[in-house]
Structure formats: structure tokens, C-alpha cells
Coordinates of C-alpha atoms and ligand atoms in Angstrom, one line a residue:
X713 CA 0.0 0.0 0.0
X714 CA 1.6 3.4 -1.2
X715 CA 0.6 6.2 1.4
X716 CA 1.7 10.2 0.9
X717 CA 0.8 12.4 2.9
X718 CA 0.8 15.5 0.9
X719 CA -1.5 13.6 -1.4
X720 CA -5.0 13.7 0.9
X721 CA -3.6 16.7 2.5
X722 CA -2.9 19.6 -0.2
X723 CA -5.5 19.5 -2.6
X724 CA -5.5 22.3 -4.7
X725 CA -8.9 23.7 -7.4
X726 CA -8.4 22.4 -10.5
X727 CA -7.7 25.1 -13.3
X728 CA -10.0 24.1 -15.6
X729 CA -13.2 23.0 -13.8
X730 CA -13.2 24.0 -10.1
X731 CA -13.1 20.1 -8.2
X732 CA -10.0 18.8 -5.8
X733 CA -6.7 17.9 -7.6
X734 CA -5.2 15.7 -5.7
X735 CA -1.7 15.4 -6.0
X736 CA 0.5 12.4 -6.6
X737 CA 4.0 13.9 -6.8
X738 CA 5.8 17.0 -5.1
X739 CA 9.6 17.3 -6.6
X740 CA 10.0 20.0 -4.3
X741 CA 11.8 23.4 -5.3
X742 CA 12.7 23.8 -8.7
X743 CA 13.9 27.0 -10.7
X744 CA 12.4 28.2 -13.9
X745 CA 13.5 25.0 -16.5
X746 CA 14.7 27.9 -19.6
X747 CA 16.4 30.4 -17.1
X748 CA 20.1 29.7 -18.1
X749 CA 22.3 32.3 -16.1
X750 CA 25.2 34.1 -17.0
X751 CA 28.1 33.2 -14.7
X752 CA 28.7 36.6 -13.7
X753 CA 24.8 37.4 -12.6
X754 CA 24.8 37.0 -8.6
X755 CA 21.0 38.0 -8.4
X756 CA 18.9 35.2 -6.0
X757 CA 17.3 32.4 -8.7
X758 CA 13.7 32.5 -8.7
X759 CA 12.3 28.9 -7.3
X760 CA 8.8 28.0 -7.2
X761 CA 7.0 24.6 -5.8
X762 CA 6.6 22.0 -8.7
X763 CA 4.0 19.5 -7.7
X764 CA 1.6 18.0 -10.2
X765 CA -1.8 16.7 -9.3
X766 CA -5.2 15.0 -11.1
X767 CA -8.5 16.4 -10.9
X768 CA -10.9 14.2 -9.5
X769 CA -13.7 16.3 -11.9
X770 CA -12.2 16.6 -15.0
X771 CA -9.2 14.2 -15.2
X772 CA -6.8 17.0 -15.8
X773 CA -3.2 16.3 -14.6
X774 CA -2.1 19.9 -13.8
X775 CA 0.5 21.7 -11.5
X776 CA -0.1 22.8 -7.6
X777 CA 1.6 26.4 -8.4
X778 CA 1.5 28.7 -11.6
X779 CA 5.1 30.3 -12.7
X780 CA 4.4 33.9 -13.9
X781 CA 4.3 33.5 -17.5
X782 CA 6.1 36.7 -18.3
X783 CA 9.3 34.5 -16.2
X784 CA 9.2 32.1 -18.7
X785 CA 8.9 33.4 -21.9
X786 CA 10.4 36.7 -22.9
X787 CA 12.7 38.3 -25.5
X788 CA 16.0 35.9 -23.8
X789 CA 13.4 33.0 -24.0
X790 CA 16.6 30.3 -25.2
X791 CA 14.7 27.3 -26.6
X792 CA 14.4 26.9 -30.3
X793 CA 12.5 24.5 -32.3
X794 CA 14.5 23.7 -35.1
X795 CA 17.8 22.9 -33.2
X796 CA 16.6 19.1 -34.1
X797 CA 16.6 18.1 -37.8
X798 CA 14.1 15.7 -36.9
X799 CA 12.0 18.5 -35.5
X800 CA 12.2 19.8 -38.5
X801 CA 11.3 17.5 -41.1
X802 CA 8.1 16.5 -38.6
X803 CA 7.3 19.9 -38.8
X804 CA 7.9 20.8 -42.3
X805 CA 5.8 17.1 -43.3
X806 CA 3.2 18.5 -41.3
X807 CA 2.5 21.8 -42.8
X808 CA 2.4 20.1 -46.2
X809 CA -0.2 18.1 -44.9
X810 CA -2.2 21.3 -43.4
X811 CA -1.4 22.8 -47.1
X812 CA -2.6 19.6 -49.0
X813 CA -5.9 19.4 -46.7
X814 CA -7.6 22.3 -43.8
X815 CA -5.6 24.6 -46.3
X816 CA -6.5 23.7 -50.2
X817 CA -9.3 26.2 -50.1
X818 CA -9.7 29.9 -51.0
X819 CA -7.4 32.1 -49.7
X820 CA -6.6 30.2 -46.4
X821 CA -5.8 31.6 -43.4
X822 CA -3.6 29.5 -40.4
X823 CA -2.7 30.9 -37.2
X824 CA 0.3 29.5 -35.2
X825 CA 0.4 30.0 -31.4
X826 CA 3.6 29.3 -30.3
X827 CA 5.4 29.3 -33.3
X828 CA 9.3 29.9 -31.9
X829 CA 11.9 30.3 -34.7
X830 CA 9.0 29.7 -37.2
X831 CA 9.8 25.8 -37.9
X832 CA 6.4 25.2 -38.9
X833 CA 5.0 28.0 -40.4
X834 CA 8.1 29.0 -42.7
X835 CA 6.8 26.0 -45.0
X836 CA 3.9 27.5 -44.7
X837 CA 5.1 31.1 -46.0
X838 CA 7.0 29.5 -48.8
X839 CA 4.1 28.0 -49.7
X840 CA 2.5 32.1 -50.0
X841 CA -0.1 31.2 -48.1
X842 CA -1.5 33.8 -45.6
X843 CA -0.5 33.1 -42.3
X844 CA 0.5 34.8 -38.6
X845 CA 2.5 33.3 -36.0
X846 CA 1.8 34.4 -32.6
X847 CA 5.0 34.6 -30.1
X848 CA 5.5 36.2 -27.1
X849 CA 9.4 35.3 -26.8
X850 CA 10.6 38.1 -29.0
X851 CA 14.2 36.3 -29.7
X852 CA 12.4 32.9 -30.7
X853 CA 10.2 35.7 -33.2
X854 CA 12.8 37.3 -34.9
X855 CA 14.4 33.8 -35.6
X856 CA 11.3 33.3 -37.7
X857 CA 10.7 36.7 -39.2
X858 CA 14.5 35.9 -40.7
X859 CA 12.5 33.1 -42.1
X860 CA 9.9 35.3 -44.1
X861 CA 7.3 33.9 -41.3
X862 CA 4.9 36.7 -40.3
X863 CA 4.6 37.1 -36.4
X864 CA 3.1 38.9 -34.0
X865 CA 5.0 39.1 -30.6
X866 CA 2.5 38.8 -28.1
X867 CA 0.4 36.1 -25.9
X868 CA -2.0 34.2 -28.0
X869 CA -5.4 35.4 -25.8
X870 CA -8.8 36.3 -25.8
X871 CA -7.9 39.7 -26.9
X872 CA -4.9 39.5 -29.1
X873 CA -6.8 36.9 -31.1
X874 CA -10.1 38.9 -31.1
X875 CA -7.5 41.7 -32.6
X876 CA -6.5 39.6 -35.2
X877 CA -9.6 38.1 -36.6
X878 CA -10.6 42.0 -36.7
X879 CA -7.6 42.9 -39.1
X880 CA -7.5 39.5 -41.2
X881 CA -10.3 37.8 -40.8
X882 CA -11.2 34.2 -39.4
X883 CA -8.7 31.2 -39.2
X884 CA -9.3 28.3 -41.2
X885 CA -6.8 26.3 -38.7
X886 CA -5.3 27.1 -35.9
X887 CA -1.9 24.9 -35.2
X888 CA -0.2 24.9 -31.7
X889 CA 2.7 22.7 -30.9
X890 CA 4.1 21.6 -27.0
X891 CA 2.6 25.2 -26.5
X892 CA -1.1 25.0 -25.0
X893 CA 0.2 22.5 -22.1
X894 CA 2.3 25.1 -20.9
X895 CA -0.9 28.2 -20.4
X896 CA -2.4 27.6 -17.1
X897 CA -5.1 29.9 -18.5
X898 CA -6.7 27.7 -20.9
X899 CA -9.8 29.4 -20.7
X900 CA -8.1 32.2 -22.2
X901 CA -6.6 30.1 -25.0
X902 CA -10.6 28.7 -25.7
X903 CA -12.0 32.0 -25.8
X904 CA -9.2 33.4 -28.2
X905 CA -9.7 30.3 -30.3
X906 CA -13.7 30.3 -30.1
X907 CA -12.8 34.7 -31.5
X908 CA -11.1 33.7 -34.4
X909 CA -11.4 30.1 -36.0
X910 CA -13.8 30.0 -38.9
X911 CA -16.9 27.9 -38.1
X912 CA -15.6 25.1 -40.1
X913 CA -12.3 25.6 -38.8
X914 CA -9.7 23.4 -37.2
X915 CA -7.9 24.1 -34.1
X916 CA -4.9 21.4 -33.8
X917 CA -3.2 21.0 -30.8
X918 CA 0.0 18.8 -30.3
X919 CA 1.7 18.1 -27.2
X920 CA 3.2 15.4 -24.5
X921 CA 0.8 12.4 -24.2
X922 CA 0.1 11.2 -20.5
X923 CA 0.0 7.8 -21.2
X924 CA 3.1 8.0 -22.9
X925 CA 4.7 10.3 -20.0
X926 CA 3.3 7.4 -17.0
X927 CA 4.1 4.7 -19.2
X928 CA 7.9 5.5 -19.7
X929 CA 8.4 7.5 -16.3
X930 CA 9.3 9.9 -17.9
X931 CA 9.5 12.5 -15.0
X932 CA 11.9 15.0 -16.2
X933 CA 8.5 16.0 -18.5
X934 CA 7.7 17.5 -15.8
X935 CA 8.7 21.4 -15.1
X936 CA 6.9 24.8 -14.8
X937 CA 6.3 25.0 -18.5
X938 CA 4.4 21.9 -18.8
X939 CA 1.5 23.1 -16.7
X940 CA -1.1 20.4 -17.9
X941 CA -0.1 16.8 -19.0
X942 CA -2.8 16.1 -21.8
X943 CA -5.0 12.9 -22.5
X944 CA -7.5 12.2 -24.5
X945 CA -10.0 12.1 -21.4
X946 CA -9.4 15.7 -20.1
X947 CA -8.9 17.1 -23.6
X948 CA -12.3 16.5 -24.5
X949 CA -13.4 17.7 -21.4
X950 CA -11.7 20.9 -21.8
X951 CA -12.8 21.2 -25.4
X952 CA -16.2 20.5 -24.5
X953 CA -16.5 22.8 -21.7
X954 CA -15.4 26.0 -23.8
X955 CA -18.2 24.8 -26.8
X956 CA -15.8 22.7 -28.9
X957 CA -15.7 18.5 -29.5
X958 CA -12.5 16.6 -29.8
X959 CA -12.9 14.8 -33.2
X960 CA -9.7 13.6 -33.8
X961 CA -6.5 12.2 -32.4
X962 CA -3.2 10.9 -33.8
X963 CA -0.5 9.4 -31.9
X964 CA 3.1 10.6 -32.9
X965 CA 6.4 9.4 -31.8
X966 CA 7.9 12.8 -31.2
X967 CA 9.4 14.0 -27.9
X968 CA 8.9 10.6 -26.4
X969 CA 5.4 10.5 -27.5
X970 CA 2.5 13.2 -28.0
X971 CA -0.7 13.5 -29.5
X972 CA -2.2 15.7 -32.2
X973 CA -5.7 16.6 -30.8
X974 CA -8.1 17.9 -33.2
X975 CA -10.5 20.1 -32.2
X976 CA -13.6 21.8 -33.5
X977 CA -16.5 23.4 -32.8
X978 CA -19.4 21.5 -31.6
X979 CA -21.3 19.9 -33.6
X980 CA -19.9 20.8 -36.6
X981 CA -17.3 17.8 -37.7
X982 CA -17.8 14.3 -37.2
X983 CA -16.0 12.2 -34.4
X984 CA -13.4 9.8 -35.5
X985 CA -13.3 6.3 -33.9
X986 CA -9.6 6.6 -32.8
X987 CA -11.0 9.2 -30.2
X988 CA -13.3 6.5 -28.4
X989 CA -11.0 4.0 -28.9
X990 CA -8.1 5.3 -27.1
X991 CA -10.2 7.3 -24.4
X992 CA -11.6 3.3 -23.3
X993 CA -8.0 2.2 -23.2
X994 CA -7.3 5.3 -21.1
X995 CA -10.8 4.4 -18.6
X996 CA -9.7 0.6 -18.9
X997 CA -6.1 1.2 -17.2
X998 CA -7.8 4.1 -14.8
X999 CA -4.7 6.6 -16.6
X1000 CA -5.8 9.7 -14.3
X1001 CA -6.5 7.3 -11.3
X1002 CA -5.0 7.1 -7.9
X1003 CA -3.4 3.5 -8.6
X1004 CA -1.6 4.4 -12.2
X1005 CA -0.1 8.1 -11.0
X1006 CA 1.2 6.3 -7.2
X1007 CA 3.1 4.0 -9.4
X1008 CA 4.6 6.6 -11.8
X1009 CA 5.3 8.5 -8.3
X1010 CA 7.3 5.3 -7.2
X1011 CA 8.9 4.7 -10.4
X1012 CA 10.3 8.1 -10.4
X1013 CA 11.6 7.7 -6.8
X1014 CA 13.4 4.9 -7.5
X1015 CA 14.5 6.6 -10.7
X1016 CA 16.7 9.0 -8.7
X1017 CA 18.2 6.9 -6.2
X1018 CA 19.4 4.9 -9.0
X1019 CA 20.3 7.3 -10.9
X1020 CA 22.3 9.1 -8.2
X1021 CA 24.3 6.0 -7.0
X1022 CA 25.0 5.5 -10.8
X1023 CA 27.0 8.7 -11.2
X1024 CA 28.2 8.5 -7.5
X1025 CA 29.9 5.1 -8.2
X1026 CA 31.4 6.3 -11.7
X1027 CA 32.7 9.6 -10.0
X1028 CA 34.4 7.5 -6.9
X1029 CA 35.8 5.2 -9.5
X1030 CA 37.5 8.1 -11.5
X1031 CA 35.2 7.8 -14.4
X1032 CA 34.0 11.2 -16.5
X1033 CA 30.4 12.0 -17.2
X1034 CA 28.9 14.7 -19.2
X1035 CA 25.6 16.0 -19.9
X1036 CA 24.4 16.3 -23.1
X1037 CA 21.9 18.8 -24.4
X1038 CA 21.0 21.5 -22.1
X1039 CA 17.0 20.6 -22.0
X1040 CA 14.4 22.0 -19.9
X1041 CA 13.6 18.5 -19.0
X1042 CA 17.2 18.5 -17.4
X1043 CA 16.0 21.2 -15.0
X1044 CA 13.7 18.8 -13.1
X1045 CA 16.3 16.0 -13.6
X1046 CA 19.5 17.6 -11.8
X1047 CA 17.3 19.4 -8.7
X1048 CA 15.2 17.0 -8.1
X1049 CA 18.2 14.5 -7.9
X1050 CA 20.5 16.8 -6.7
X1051 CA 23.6 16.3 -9.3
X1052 CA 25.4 19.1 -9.3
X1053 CA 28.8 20.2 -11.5
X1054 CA 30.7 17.3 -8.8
X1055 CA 28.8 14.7 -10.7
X1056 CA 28.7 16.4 -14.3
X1057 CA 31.0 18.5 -14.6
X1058 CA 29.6 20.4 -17.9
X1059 CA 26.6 19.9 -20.3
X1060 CA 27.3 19.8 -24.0
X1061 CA 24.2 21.9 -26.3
X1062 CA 23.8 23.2 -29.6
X1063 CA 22.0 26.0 -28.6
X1064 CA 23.8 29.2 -28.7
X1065 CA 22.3 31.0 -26.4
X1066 CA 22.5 28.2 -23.6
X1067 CA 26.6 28.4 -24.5
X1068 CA 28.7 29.7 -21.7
X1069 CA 25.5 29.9 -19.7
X1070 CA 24.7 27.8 -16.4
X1071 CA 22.3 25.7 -16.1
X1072 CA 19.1 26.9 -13.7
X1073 CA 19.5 25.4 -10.3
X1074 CA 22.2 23.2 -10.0
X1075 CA 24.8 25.6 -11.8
X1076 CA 26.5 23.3 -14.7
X1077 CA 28.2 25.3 -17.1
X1078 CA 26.5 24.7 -20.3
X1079 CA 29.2 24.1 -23.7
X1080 CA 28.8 23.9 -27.4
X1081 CA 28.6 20.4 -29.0
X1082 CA 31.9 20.5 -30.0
X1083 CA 33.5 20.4 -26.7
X1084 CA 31.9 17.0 -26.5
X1085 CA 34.9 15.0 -28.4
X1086 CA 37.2 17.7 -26.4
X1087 CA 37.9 15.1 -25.1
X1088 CA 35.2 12.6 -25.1
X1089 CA 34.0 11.7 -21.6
X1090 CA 33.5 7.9 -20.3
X1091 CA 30.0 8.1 -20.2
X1092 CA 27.2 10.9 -21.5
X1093 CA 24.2 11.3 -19.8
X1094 CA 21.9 11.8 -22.3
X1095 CA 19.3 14.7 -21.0
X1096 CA 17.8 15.2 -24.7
X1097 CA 16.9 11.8 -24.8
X1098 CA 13.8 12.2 -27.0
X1099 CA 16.4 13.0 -30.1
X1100 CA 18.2 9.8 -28.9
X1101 CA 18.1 8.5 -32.5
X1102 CA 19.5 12.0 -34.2
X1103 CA 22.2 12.8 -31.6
X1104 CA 23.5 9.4 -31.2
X1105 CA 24.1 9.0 -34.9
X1106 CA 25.9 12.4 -34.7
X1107 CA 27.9 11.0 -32.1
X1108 CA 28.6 7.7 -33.4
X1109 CA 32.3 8.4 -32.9
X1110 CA 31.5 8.6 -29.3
X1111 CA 30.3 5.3 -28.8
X1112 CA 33.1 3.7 -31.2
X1113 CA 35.6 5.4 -29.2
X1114 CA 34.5 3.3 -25.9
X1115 CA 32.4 5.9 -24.8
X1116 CA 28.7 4.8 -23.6
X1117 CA 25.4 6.8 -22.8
X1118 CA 23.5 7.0 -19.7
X1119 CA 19.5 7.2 -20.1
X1120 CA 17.0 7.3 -17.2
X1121 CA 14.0 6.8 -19.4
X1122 CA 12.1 3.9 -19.3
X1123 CA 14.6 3.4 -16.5
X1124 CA 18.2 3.9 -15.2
X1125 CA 20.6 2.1 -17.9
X1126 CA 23.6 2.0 -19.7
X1127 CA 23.5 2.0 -23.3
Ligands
SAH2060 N1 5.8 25.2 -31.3 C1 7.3 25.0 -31.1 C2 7.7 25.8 -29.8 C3 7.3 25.1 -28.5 S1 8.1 26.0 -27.1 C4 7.6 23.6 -31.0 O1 6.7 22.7 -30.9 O2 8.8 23.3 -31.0 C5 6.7 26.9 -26.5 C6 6.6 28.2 -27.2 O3 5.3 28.8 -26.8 C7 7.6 29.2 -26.8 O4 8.2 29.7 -27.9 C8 6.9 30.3 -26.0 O5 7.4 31.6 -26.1 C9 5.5 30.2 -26.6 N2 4.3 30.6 -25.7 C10 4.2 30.5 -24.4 N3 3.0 31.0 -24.0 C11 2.4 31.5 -25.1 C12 1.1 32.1 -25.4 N4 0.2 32.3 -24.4 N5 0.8 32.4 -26.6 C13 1.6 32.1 -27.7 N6 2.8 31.5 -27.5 C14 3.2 31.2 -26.2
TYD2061 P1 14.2 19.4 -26.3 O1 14.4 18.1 -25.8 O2 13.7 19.6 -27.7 O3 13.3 20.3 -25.4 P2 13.2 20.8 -23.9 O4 14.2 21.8 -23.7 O5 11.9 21.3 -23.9 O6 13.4 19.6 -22.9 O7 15.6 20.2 -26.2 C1 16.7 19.6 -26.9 C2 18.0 20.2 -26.4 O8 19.1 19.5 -26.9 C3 18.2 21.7 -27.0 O9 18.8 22.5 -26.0 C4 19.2 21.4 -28.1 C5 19.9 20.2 -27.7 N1 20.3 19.3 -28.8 C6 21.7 19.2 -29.1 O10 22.5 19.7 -28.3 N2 22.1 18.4 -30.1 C7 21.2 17.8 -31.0 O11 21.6 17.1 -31.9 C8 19.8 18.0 -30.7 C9 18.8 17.3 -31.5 C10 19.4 18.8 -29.6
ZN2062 ZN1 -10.9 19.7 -13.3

């Protein structure tokens, strides 16, 4: 029998409907996941709770405590899409999909909310079709606008999407990627939707899966920007609530695994089967229940102690580990374990803005990718390990040199 206390005795109003979340995992304090620091900058880190719950009404997984968004994302906002080439292509196949379908009409319209450097919708713009990217982080937006991707640096909400279907008129799709997870307003992000699709339109949401998430323990998923872990169950509770259905879902092996949720407004597309389908499977093994979210809570536990004595034992026995890319995922990873710069020493990251940086919390300097064969460690811990495939055939030298990568998810093992 699995007991925690915190469990029965915070429980916190869901975000979405108003019922008890009860929580099933508290990693304690964490810093904001994207908040790289410059070496010289001796200002106090800003630390919230990160504790992540399920509402008994809706079946929402969600967070206890909201970051500020304006911490999060802002003009030195460092994450960019298209550092993965795999990202890339997924994204580019997927706007010619949206340009051979929602889009082969007349003069179509797509709004992107979310759109970073533009990885997505500078297909789109190539294409000439009429299009807006909406983008708060003003770094991430002029990446794009170097792309000829039109964007409009602001939070996608009720308002700035009420401005927008004002000066061009209404969206025939609206696309948001590993974006809508991270609002804790999502009533904000229905309304601004509900102002500006067409009323045939499509508003196509892809993000983390859940399932995928509990069935991989993968708990480094888990940081301040993913506010809300999605499944089909609470999706289409959301969706409904706000005056939309859920009428289609596909499952994609990106990012360790995520869904594409269609949405649209009520009534006015048919429901696919693959929506019922997998919402049973999710009811069958009770995905939002008590039982399934105590074991990922366990699993994740025992993740760290292993993990921990891992690099412990290669540190006592003289062995070098690095980290290698500079995720936010690696955020939750290094404070909730506590590894420090003692265990890895540096973390290597093609992301230029991340270089020379430390990493939030624990402090490990950050270094480009090249640093990596300079010279090559004993063992890489692989933080980005969702682009296993793509960086370890970048590395293969790595591994033909004797080297060997450490990974954590499913569990803690030596590759
Ligand atoms: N769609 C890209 C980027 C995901 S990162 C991809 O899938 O790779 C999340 C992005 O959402 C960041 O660039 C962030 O600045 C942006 N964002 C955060 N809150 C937002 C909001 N309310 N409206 C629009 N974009 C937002
Ligand atoms: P990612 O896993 O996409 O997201 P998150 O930060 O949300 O967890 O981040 C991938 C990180 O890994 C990013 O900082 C870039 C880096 N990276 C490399 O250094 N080399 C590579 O070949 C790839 C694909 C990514
Ligand atoms: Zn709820």
C-alpha cells in the first residue's frame, strides 16, 4: 500500500473545472527549466513549488503552483524548435499536410500560437499562403521573421486573437505545438480560439501524451512549462467545456510520445473512432487514477536513487560523465536529484544561447557540441533523450571510441 501524505492533504482547485486535484508527486523546489544564467549574474534564482496533481472532476493532470508566465517566456526565451533536424522534417511534413488538406481552399488563413523560430510555419510562408505566427518570446520571433514567417510578438489570448480576426479575418486552422500545455489559463486560449477560427475551422493541438509520459516514467517531462499533462480524457473535457468537440487524435512518436488533438467546434465535424478507442484504453487502465499516477510517483523515486548511485559510483571510480543537451527536462532531472557540476561536470548543447550559460538550479556550465569529443568523456548522460536516434548518430564516434550513454528513461541504464 503506497501512502503520501501531501497527497490527501494539499489539494489544490483544479484550473480548468473548479473540483479537488489531488496530488500524486511533489519534486520540491525547482527554478524556472529555460532560465540559463550568466556566470557573472549573482542575483537570487527565482524557485517555485513543482507539484503536479489530477482532478478528481475533470481528469486534468495539472501543477499545484502557476510560474508567472512573463518568467518564462520573454525576448532571452533560449529554446528553439529547429535545433533538431528531426524536428524539422516532422514539422515541415506536417505543414504540407495542413497545405494539401484544412488549407487547399480559397485564400486560407492559419494561425500558429507558439510558433518559436517559425519551424512550422516557414513552410507555410514558402508555400505564400496567408499566415501569422503568434509569439511572445521576441528572440524565438525574430528567428522566424528571418524566415519570411509573419509574427506577431504577443500572448495568444482572448484579446490579441479577437485583434487579429478583426484585421485579417477568421482562421481556417489554428496549429499549436508543445505550447497549449504550458498556459495555465486555458480558458483564455478557448476563448481566443472560439474569437477567431472559422466555423468550419480546425484548431490542432500537439503536445506530450500522458500515457506515454506514466508509461515511460518519464519525469523530467515535468517542469513549470508543462502546466497540464494532456490525454485524450481531459482534452475533450476541456474542449467541450469551452463549446468545442474533440474529433480527432493521432498518436506521434515525437518528444517521447504526443498526441495531435483535433479540435472543432461543436457539432460541426464528425467524431473519428480513434478518439473513443483510445479514451476506453485510457478508462480501462484508470490513466488519471490514484493507482496508475502512485506508481509513476514510485517509479520516479526509485529513478533517482538509481540514478544518483550510478554517477556517484562512476565519480568514486574516476570515471568522467557529461551531460548532453541543455534541456528544460534536465532542470527537473539535476534538482530533483541533486547532481550538481561534482557529478557532471559540464553539459554539451547546440543551442547558442545556452553556451557559456549555467544551467538553472544546480549551476552546470553549459558548452557547445563541439567540446563533447574535447575530449570525449567515459559516459554521456543523455538529457535530450527524446532525439536519442539524431544525436547518437551524430555521435557515433562517441560510442566507437569506448564511450557509452547513460539514459533514465524507461529506467536507469547504460546503453
Ligand atoms: N511550437 C514550437 C515551440 C514550443 S516551445 C515547438 O513545438 O517546438 C513553446 C513556445 O510557446 C515558446 O516559444 C513560448 O514563447 C510560446 N508561448 C508561451 N505562451 C504562449 C502564449 N500564451 N501564446 C503564444 N505563445 C506562447
Ligand atoms: P528538447 O528536448 O527539444 O526540449 P526541452 O528543452 O523542452 O526539454 O531540447 C533539446 C535540447 O538538446 C536543446 O537544448 C538542443 C539540444 N540538442 C543538441 O545539443 N544536439 C542535438 O543534436 C539535438 C537534436 C538537440
Ligand atoms: Zn478539473
Amino acid at each position: 500500500m503506497i501512502t503520501d501524505v501531501r497527497s490527501t492533504a494539499h489539494m489544490p482547485a483544479c484550473r480548468v473545472c473548479g473540483q479537488p486535484v489531488r496530488e500524486f508527486f511533489d519534486f520540491g523546489r525547482q527554478p524556472v527549466s529555460d532560465a540559463f544564467r550568466d556566470p557573472t549574474d549573482s542575483s537570487a534564482e527565482f524557485y517555485y513549488d513543482l507539484a503536479v496533481g489530477a482532478c478528481g472532476g475533470c481528469a486534468m493532470v495539472q501543477q499545484s503552483y502557476e510560474v508567472p508566465r512573463a518568467r518564462m517566456f520573454h525576448a532571452e526565451y533560449p529554446y528553439r524548435s529547429s535545433g533538431s533536424a528531426f524536428m524539422r522534417k516532422h514539422f515541415e511534413a506536417f505543414a504540407h499536410h495542413l497545405l494539401d488538406t484544412e488549407l487547399a481552399v480559397p485564400d486560407p488563413f492559419v494561425v500558429e500560437i507558439g510558433s518559436n523560430d517559425g519551424v512550422m510555419l516557414r513552410t507555410i510562408a514558402h508555400a505564400g499562403v496567408r499566415h501569422l505566427g503568434v509569439e511572445p518570446s521576441g528572440g524565438a520571433a525574430d528567428a522566424a521573421r528571418a524566415h519570411g514567417v509573419r509574427v506577431l510578438t504577443e500572448f495568444f489570448q482572448e484579446d490579441s486573437a479577437g485583434r487579429v480576426r478583426t484585421e485579417d479575418g477568421p482562421a481556417d486552422v489554428i496549429f499549436s505545438a508543445n505550447t497549449v500545455s504550458h498556459i495555465a489559463r486555458l480558458d483564455s486560449i478557448f476563448r481566443g480560439v472560439d474569437a477567431l477560427l472559422a466555423p468550419d475551422g480546425v484548431f490542432v493541438v500537439e503536445d506530450r501524451y500522458l500515457g506515454d509520459i506514466v508509461d515511460s516514467t518519464a519525469f523530467d517531462q515535468i517542469y513549470d512549462e508543462h502546466f497540464y499533462l494532456f490525454s485524450v480524457e481531459s482534452v475533450r473535457n476541456v474542449s467541450r467545456r469551452f463549446g468545442f468537440d474533440l474529433v480527432d487524435i493521432t498518436r506521434l512518436p515525437v518528444h517521447g510520445g504526443t498526441i495531435r488533438f483535433t479540435i472543432a467546434r461543436a457539432g460541426a465535424r464528425p467524431v473519428a473512432p480513434a478518439v473513443d478507442e483510445l479514451l476506453a484504453g485510457e478508462r480501462a487502465r484508470g490513466l488519471a487514477e490514484h493507482r496508475t499516477l502512485d506508481r509513476f510517483a514510485v517509479g520516479t523515486r526509485q529513478a533517482r536513487t538509481e540514478l544518483v548511485d550510478l554517477l556517484r559510483r562512476l565519480r568514486d571510480q574516476g570515471r568522467t560523465v557529461v551531460g548532453y543537451g541543455a534541456t528544460a527536462k534536465s532542470a527537473t532531472v539535476t534538482n530533483y536529484c541533486g547532481i550538481g557540476p561534482d557529478l557532471v561536470p559540464y553539459i554539451c548543447d547546440s543551442t547558442p544561447a545556452k553556451h557559456g550559460k549555467l544551467a538553472p538550479g544546480s549551476g552546470i556550465p553549459v558548452r557547445p557540441s563541439d567540446a563533447f569529443a574535447d575530449p570525449y568523456p567515459d559516459y554521456a548522460l543523455l538529457f535530450a533523450w527524446n532525439h536519442a536516434e539524431e544525436i547518437m548518430a551524430k555521435e557515433h564516434r562517441f560510442a566507437a571510441a569506448g564511450g557509452r550513454w547513460i539514459r533514465y528513461v524507461p529506467r536507469v541504464h547504460i546503453v
